[in-house]
Coordinates of C-alpha atoms in Angstrom, one line a residue:
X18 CA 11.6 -4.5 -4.4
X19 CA 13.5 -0.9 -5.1
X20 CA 12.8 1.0 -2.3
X21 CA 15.2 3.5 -3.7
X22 CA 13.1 3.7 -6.8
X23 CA 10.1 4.4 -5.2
X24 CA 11.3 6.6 -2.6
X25 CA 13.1 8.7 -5.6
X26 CA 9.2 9.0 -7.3
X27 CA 8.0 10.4 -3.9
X28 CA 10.8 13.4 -4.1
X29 CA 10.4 13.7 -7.5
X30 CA 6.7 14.7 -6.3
X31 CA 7.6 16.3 -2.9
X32 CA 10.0 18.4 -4.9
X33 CA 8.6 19.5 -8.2
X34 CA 4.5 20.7 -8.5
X35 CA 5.3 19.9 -12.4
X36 CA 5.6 16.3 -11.5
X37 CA 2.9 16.8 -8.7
X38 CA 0.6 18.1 -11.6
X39 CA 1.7 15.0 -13.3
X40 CA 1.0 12.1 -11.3
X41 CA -2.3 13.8 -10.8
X42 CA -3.2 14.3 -14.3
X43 CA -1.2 11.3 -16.3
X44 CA 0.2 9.1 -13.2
X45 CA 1.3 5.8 -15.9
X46 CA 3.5 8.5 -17.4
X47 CA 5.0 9.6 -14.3
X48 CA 5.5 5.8 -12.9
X49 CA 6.9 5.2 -16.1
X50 CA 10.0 7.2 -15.5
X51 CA 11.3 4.8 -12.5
X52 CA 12.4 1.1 -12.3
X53 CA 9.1 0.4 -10.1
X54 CA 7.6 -2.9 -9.5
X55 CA 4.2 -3.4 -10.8
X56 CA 3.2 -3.5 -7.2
X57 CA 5.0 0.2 -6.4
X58 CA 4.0 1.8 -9.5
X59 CA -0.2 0.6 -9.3
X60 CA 0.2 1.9 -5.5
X61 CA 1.8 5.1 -6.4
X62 CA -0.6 5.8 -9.7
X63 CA -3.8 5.7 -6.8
X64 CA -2.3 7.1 -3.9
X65 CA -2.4 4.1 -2.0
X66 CA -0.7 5.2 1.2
X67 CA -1.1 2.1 3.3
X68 CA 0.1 0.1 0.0
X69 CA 3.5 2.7 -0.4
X70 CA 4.2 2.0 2.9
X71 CA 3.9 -1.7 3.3
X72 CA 6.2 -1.9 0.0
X73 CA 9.0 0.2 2.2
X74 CA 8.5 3.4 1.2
X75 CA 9.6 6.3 3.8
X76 CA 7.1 8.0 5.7
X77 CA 8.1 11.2 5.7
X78 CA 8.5 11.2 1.5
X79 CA 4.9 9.9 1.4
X80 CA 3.6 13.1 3.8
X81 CA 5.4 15.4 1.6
X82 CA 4.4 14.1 -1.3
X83 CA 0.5 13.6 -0.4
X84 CA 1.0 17.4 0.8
X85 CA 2.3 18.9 -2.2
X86 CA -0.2 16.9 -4.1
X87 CA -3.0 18.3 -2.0
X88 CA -1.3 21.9 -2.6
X89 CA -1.6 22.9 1.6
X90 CA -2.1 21.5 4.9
X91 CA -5.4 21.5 6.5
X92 CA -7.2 19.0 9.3
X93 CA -9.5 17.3 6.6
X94 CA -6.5 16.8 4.6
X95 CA -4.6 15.2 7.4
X96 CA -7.3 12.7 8.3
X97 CA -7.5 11.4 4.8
X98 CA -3.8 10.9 5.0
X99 CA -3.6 9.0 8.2
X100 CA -6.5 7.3 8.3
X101 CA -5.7 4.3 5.2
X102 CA -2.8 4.5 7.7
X103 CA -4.2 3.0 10.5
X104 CA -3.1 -0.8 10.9
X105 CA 0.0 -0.3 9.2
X106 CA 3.3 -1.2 10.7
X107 CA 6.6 1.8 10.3
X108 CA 9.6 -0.4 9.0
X109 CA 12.9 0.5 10.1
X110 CA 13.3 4.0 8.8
X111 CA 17.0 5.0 9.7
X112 CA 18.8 6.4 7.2

């Protein structure tokens, strides 16, 4: 697993709308650019939240991330994020 990998994808999302426009548009070229796992890179090409964060990823890149790719926050937008979160267990997250 490369946890670092995949949470350096997410800021490359949460930081740029460039790559935000590209994992929307042509997401096997932006998982391309990372040492991912095939298991990381399929859940980060669909957006799999529960998926990203099962594999380790950290919860606060995914929020940014699924925020910059919805372009704004909004309630509807928030219940879409959290609710494939539901049954999902937060690893260790200290940094």
């Amino acid at each position: 697993m490369s946890i670092y990998a995949l949470d350096t994808a997410l800021w490359g999302i949460y930081t740029s709308q460039q790559n935000a426009e590209q994992i929307r548009t042509n997401p096997e070229t932006y998982v391309r650019g990372y040492d991912l796992t095939a298991e990381e890179a399929d859940a980060l090409r669909n957006q799999n939240f529960g998926a990203l964060l099962d594999l380790g990823a950290h919860p606060f890149l995914m929020y940014k991330m699924a925020l910059r790719i919805e372009g704004g926050f909004s309630i509807d937008f928030l219940q879409r994020y959290l609710g494939p979160l539901r049954n999902h267990s937060l690893r260790d997250i200290v940094t």
